PDB file of C-alpha atoms in Angstrom:
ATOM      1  CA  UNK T 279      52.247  46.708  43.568  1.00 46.00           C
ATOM      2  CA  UNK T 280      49.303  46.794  46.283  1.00 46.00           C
ATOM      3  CA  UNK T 281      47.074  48.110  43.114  1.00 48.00           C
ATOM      4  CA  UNK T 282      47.909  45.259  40.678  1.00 50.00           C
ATOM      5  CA  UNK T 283      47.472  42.870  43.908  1.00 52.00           C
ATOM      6  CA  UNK T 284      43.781  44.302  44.786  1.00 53.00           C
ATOM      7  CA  UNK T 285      42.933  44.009  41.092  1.00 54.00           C
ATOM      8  CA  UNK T 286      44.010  40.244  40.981  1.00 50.00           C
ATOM      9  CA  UNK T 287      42.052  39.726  44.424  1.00 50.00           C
ATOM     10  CA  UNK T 288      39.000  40.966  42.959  1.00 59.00           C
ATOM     11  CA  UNK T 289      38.983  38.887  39.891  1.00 59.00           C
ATOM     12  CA  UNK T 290      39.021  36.149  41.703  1.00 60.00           C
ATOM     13  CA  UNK T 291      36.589  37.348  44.311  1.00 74.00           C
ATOM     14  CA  UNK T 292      34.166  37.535  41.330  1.00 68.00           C
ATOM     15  CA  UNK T 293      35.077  34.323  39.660  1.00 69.00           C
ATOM     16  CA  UNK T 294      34.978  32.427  43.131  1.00 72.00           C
ATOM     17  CA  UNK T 295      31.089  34.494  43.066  1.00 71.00           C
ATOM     18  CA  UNK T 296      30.338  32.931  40.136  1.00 73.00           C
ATOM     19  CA  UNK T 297      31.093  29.472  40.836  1.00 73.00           C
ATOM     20  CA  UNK T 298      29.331  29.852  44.124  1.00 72.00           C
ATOM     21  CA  UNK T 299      25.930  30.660  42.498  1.00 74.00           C
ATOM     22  CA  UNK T 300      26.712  28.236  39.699  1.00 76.00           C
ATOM     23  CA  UNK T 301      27.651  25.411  42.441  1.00 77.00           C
ATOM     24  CA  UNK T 302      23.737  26.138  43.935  1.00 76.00           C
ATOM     25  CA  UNK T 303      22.300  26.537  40.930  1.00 77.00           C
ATOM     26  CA  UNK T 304      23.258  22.857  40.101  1.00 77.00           C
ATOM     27  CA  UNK T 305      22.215  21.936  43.238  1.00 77.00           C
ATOM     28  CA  UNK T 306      19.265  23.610  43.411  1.00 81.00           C
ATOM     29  CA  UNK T 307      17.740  22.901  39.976  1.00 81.00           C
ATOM     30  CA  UNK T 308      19.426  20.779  37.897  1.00 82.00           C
ATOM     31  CA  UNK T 309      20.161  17.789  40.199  1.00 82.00           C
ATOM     32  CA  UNK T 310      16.633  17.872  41.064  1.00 86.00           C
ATOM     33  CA  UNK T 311      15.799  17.845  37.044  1.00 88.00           C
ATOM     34  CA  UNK T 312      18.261  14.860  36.104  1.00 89.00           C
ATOM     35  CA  UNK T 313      16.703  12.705  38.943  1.00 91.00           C
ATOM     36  CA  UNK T 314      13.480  13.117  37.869  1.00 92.00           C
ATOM     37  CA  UNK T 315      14.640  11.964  34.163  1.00 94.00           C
ATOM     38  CA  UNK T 316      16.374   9.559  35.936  1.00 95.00           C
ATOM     39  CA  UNK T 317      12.849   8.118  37.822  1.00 95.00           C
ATOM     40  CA  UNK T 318      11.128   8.551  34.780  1.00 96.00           C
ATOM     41  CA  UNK T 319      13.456   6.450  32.804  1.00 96.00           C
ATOM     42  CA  UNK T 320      13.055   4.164  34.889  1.00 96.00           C
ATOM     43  CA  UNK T 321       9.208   4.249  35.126  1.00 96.00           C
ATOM     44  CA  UNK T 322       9.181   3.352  31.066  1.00 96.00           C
ATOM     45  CA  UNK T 323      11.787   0.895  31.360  1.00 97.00           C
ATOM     46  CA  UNK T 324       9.511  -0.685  33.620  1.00 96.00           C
ATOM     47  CA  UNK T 325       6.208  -0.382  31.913  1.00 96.00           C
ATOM     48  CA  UNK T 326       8.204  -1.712  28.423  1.00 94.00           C
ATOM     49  CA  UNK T 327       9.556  -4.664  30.491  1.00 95.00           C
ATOM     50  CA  UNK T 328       6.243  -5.826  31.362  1.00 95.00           C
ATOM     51  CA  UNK T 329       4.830  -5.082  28.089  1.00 91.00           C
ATOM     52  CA  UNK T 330       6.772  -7.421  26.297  1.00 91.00           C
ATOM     53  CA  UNK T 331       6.454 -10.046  29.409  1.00 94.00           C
ATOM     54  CA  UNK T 332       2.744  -9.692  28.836  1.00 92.00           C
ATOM     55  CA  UNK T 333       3.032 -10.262  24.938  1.00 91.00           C
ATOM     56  CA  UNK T 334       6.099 -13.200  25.294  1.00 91.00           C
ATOM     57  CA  UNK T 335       3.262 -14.654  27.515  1.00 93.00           C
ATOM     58  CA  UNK T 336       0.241 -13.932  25.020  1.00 91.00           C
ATOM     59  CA  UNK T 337       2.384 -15.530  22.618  1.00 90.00           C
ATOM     60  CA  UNK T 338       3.621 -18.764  24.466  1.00 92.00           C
ATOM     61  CA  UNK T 339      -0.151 -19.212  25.085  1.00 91.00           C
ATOM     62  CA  UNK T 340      -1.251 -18.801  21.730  1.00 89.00           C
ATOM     63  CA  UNK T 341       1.433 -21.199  20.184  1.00 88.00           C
ATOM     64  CA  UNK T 342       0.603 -24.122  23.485  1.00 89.00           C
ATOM     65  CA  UNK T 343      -3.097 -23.801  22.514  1.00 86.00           C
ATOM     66  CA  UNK T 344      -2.450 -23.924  18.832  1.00 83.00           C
ATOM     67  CA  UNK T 345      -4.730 -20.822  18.231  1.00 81.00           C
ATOM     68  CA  UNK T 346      -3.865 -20.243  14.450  1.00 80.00           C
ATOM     69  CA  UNK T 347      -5.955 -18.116  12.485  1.00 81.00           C
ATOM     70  CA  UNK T 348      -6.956 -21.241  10.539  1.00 77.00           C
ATOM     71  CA  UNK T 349      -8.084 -22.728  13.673  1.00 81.00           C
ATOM     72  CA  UNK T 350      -9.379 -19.262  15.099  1.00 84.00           C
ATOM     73  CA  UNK T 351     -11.138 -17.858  11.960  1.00 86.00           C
ATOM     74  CA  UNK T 352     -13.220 -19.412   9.400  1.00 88.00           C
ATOM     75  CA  UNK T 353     -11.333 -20.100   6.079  1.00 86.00           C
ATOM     76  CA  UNK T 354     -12.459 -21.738   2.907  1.00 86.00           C
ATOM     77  CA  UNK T 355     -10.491 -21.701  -0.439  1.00 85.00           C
ATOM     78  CA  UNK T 356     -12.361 -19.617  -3.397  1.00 81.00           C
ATOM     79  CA  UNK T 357     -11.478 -22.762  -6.058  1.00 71.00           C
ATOM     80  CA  UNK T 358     -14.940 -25.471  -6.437  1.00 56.00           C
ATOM     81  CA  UNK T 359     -14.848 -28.642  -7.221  1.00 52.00           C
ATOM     82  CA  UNK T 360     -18.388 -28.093  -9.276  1.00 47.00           C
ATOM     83  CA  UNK T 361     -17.679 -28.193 -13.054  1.00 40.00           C
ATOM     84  CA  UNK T 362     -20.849 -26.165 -13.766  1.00 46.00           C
ATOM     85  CA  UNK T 363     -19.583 -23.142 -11.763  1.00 44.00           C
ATOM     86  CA  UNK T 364     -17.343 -20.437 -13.788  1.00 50.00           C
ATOM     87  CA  UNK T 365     -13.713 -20.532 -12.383  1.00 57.00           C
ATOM     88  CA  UNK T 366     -14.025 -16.808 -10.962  1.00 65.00           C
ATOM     89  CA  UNK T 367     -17.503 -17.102  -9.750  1.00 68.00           C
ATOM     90  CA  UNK T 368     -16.477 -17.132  -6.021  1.00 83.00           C
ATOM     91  CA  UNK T 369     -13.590 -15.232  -6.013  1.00 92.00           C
ATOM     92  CA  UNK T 370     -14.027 -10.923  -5.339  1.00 95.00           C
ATOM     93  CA  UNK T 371     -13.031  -8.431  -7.128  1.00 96.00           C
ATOM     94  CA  UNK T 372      -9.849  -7.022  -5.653  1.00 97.00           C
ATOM     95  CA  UNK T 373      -7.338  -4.209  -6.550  1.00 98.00           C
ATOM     96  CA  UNK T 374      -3.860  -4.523  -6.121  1.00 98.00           C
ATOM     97  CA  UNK T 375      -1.859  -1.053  -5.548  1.00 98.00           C
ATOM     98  CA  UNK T 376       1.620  -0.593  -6.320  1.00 98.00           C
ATOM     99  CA  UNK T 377       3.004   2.861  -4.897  1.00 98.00           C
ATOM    100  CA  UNK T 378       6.673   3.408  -6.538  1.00 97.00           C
ATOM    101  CA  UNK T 379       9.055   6.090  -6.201  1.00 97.00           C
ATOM    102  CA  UNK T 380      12.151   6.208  -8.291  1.00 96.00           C
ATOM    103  CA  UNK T 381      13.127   2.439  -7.361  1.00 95.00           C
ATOM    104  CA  UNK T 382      13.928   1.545 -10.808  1.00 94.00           C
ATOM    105  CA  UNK T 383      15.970  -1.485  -9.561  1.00 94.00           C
ATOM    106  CA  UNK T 384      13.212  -3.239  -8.194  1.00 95.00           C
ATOM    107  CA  UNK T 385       9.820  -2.093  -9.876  1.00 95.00           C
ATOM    108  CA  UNK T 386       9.783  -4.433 -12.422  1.00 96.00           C
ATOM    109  CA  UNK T 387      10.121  -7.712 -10.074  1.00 96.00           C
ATOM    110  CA  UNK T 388       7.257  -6.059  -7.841  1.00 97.00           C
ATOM    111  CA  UNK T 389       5.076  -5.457 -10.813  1.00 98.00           C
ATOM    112  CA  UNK T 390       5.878  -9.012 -12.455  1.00 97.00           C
ATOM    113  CA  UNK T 391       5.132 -10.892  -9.074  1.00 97.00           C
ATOM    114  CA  UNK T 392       1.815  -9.585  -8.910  1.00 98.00           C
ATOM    115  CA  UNK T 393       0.483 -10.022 -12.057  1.00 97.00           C
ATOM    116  CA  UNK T 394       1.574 -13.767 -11.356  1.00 97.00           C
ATOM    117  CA  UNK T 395      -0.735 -13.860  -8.487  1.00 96.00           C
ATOM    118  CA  UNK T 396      -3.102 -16.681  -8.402  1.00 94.00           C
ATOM    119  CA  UNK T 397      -6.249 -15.022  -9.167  1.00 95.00           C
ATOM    120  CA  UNK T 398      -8.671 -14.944 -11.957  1.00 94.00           C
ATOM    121  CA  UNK T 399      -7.667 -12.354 -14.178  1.00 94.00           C
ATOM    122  CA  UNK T 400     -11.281 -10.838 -14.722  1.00 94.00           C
ATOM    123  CA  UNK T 401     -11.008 -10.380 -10.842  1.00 95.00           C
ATOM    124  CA  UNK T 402      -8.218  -8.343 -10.658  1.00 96.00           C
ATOM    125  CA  UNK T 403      -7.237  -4.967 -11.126  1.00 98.00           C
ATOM    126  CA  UNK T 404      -3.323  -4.175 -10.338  1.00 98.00           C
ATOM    127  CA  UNK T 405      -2.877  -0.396 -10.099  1.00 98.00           C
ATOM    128  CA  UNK T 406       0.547   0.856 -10.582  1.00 98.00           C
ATOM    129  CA  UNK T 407       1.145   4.620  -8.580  1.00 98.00           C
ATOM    130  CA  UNK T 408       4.348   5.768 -10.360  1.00 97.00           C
ATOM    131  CA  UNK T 409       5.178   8.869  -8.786  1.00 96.00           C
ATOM    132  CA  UNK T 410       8.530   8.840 -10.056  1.00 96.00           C
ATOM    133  CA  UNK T 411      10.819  11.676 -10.949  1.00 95.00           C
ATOM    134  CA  UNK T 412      13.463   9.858 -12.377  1.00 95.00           C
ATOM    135  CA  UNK T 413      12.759   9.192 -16.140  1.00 95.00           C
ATOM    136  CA  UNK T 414      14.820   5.384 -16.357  1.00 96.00           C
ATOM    137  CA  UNK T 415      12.187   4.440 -13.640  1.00 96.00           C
ATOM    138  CA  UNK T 416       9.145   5.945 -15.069  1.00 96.00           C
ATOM    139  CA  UNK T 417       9.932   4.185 -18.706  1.00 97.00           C
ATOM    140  CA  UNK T 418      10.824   0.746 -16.866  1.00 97.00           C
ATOM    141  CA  UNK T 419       7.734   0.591 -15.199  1.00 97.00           C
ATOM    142  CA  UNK T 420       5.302   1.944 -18.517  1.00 96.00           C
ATOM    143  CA  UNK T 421       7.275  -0.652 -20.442  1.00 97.00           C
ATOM    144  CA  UNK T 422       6.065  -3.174 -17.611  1.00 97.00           C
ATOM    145  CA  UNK T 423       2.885  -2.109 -17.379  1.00 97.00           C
ATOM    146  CA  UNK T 424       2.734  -2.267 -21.247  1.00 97.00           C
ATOM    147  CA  UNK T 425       4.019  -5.900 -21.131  1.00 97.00           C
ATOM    148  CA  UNK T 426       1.603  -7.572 -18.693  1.00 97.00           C
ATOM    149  CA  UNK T 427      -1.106  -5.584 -20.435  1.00 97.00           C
ATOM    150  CA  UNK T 428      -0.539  -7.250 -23.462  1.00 96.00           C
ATOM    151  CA  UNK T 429      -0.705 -10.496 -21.786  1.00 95.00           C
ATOM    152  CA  UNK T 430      -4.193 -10.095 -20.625  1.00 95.00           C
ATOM    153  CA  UNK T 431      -3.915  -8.482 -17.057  1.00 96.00           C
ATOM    154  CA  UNK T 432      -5.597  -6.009 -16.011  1.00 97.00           C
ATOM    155  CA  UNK T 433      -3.203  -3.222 -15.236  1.00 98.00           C
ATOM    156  CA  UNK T 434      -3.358   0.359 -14.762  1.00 97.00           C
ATOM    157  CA  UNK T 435      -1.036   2.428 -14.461  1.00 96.00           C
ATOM    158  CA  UNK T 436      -1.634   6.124 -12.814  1.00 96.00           C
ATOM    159  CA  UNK T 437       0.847   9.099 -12.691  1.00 95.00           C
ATOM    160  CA  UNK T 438       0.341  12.107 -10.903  1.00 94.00           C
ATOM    161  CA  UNK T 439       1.055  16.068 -11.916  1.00 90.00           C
ATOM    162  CA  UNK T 440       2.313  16.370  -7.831  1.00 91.00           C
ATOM    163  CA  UNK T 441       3.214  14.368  -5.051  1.00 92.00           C
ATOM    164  CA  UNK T 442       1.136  15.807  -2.445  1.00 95.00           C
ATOM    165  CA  UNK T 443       0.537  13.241   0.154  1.00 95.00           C
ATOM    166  CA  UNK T 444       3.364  10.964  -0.689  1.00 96.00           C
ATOM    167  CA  UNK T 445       2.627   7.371  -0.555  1.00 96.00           C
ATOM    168  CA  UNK T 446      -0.446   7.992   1.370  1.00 96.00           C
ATOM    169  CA  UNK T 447      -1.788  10.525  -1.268  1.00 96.00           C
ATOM    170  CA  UNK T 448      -0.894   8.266  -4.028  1.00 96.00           C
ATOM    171  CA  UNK T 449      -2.921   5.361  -2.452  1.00 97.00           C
ATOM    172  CA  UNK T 450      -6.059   7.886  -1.913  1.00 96.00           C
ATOM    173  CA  UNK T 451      -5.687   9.184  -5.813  1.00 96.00           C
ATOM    174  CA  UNK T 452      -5.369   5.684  -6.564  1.00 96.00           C
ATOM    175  CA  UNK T 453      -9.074   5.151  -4.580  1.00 97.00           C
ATOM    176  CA  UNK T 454     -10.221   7.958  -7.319  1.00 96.00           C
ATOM    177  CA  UNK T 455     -10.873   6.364 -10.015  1.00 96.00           C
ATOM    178  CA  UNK T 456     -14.319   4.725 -11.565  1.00 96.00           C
ATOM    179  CA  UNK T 457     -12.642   1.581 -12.161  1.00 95.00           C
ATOM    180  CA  UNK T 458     -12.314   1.129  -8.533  1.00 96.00           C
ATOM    181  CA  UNK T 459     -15.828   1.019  -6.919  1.00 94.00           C
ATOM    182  CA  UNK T 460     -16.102  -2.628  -8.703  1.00 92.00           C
ATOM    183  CA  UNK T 461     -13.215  -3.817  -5.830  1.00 96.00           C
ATOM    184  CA  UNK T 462     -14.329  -5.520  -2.850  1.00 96.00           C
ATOM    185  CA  UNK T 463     -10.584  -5.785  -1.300  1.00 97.00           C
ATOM    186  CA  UNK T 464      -7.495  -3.530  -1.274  1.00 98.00           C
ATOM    187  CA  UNK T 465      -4.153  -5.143  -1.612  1.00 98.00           C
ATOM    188  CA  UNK T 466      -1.247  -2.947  -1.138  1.00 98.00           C
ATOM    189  CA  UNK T 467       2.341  -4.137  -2.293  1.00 98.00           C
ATOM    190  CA  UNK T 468       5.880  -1.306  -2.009  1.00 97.00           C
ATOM    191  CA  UNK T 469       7.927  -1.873  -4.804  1.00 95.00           C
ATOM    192  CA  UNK T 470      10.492  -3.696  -2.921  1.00 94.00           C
ATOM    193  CA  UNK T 471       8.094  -6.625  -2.274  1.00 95.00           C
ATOM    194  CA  UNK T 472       7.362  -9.739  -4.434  1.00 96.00           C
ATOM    195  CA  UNK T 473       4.371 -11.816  -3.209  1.00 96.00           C
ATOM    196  CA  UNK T 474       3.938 -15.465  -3.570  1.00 96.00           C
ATOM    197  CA  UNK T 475       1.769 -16.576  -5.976  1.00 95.00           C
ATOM    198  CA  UNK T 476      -0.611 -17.839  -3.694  1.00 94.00           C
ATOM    199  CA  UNK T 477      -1.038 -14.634  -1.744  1.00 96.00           C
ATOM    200  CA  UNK T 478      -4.627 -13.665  -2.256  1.00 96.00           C
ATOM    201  CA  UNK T 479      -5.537 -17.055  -2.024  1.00 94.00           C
ATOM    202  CA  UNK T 480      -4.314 -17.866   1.477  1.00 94.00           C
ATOM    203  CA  UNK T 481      -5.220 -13.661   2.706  1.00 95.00           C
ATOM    204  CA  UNK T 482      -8.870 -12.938   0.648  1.00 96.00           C
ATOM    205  CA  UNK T 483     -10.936 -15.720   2.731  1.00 95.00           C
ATOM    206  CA  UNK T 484     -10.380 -14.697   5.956  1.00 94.00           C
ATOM    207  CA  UNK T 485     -11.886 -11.257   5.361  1.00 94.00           C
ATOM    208  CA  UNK T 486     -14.729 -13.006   3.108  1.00 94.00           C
ATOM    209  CA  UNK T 487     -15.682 -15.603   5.646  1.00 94.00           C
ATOM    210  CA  UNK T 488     -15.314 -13.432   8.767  1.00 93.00           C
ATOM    211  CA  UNK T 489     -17.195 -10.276   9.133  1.00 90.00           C
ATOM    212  CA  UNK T 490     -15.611  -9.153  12.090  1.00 88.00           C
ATOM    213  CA  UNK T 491     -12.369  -8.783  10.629  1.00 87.00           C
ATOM    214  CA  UNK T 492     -10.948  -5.577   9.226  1.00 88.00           C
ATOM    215  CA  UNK T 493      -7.572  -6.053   7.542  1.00 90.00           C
ATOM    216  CA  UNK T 494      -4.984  -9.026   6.891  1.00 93.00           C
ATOM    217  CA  UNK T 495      -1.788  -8.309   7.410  1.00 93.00           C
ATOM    218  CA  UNK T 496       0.986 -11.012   6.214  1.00 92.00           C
ATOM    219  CA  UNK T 497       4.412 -11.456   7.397  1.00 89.00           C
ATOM    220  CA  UNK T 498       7.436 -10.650   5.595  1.00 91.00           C
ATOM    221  CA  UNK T 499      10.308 -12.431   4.368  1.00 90.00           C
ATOM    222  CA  UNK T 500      14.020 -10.878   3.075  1.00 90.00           C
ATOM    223  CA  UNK T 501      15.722 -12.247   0.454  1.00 87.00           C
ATOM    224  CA  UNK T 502      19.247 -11.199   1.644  1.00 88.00           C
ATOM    225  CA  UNK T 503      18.448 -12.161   5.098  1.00 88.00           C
ATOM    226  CA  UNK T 504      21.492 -15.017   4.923  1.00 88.00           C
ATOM    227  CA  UNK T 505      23.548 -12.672   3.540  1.00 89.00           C
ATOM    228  CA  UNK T 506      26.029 -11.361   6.338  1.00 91.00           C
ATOM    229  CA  UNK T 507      25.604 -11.725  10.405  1.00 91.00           C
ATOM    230  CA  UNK T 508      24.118  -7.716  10.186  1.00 91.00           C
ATOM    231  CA  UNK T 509      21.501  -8.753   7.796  1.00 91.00           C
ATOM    232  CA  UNK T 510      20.134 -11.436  10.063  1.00 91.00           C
ATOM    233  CA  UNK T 511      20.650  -9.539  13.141  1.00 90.00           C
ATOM    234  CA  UNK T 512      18.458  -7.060  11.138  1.00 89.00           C
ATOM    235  CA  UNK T 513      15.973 -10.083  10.241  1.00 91.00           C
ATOM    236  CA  UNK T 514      15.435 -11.190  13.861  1.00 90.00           C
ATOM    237  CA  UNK T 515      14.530  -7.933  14.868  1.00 87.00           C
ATOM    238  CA  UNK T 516      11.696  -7.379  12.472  1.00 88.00           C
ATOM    239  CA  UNK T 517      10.739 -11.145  12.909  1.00 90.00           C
ATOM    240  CA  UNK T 518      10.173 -10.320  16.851  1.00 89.00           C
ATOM    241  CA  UNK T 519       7.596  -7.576  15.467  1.00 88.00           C
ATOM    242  CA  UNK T 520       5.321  -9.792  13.611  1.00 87.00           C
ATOM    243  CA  UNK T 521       6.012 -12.892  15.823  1.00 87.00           C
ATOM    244  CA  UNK T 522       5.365 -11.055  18.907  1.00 89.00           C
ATOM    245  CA  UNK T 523       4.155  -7.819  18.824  1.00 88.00           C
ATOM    246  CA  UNK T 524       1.258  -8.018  16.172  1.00 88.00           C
ATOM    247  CA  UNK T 525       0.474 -11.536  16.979  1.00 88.00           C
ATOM    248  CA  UNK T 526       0.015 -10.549  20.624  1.00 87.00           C
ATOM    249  CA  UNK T 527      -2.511  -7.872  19.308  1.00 85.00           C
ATOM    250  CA  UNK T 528      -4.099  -9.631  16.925  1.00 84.00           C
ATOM    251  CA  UNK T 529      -4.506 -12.323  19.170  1.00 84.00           C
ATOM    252  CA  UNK T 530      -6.165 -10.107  21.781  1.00 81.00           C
ATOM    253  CA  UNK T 531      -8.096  -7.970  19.637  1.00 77.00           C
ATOM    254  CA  UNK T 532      -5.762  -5.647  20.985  1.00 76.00           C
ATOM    255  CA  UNK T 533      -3.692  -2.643  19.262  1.00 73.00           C
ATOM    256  CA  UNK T 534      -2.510  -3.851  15.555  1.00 75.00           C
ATOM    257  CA  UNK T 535      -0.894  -1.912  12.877  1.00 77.00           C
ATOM    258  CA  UNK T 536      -0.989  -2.260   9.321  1.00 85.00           C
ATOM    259  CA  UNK T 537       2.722  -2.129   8.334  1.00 90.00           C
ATOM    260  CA  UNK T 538       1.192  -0.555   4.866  1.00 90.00           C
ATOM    261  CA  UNK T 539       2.477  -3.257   2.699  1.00 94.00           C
ATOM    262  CA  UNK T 540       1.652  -7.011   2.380  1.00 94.00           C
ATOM    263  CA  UNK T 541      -1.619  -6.581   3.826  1.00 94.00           C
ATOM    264  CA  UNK T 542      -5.143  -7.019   2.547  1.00 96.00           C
ATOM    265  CA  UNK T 543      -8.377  -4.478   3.799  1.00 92.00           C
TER     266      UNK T 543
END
């Protein structure tokens, strides 16, 4: 009995050991550790909070003093009134890239809105990237391509042996070719969007007419945005980034993204 008794006491001499050094441990190091995540957290909640003060208060200037890039920047449309002036004489050449990736079920609506664009067609070069694996997408979009072709638009379509690069190496293949050094401006579309028709005519001008200004970058619009209370939960969140964040910037000449699509360089 007293040897079965001295072995239990020990055991728990050791565990009672072990929770000792455990118990300072905790103190000693990790509550120190937490509370500095803890400050810190607290440091960037702060610093975020007054970041988006500072833009809501960029913005609510911007919109009081009616600063719109029309008012801001100097616009002009391309289209003259002379009769003795050829319709494309003062519009740029410009290439339109469409990157696509096995998205078969919206390819052909991208490709079709942009070769609807109001532009003069001997100003125009849309480049389709199909870097698709799956073969329904690659013949939907070559059977696209083929159609608008027919109709008189300029349209190329490129496929690469790899996809090194992804979208971004696509886009810089696309850059490649001869056909491109004629192109003034850059448009980039995703195969999910479908421009207005107007697009290049309300974007082009304010990089013609303004030196100082590097890139366009347009809004978006979702077509499902009505669809459900998720989808327009998900609608004002994105709307917050171009209302606020990159109109803040732009208005600034502060930080500004291109959101690589819908945007004009």
């Amino acid at each position: 009995m007293a040897t079965s008794s001295g072995g239990l006491f020990d055991d728990m001499n050791v565990l009672g050991v072990i929770g000792y050094v455990l118990e300072k441990t905790r103190f000693i190091f990790l509550v120190p550790i937490l509370n500095l995540l803890v400050n810190l957290c607290q440091v960037i909640s702060l610093l975020l909070f007054i970041d988006a003060a500072y833009m809501a208060i960029v913005v609510a200037i911007v919109k009081i003093r009616g600063r719109t890039p029309q008012k801001v920047l100097k616009w002009e449309s391309f289209k003259s009134d002379d009769v003795e002036l050829a319709p494309s004489s003062n519009h740029p050449m410009v290439l339109i890239q469409i990157p696509i990736y096995n998205e078969k079920e919206v390819c052909q609506l991208s490709i079709r809105a942009v070769c609807k664009l109001s532009w003069p067609l001997d100003r125009m070069i849309v480049q389709v990237l199909d870097d698709s694996t799956d073969p329904h997408s690659k013949e939907l979009v070559r059977l696209e391509c083929k159609k608008w072709a027919s109709e008189g638009i300029n349209i190329k379509s490129e496929v690469r042996d790899s996809r090194n690069g992804y979208k971004a190496g696509a886009l810089t293949a696309g850059m490649k070719h001869s056909y491109v050094e004629g192109c003034e401006y850059v448009v980039i579309f995703d195969a999910d969007f479908q421009p207005e028709p107007d697009f290049l005519e309300r974007t082009v001008p304010f990089l013609v007419y303004n030196s100082e200004i590097a890139l366009v970058q347009a809004g978006w619009k979702y077509v499902n945005a009505n669809e459900c209370c998720m989808t327009r939960i998900q609608e004002m969140s994105l709307n917050y980034h171009f209302a606020v964040e990159q109109k803040s910037g732009s208005s600034i000449h502060g930080f500004f993204g291109f959101n690589g699509t819908a945007g004009v360089w």
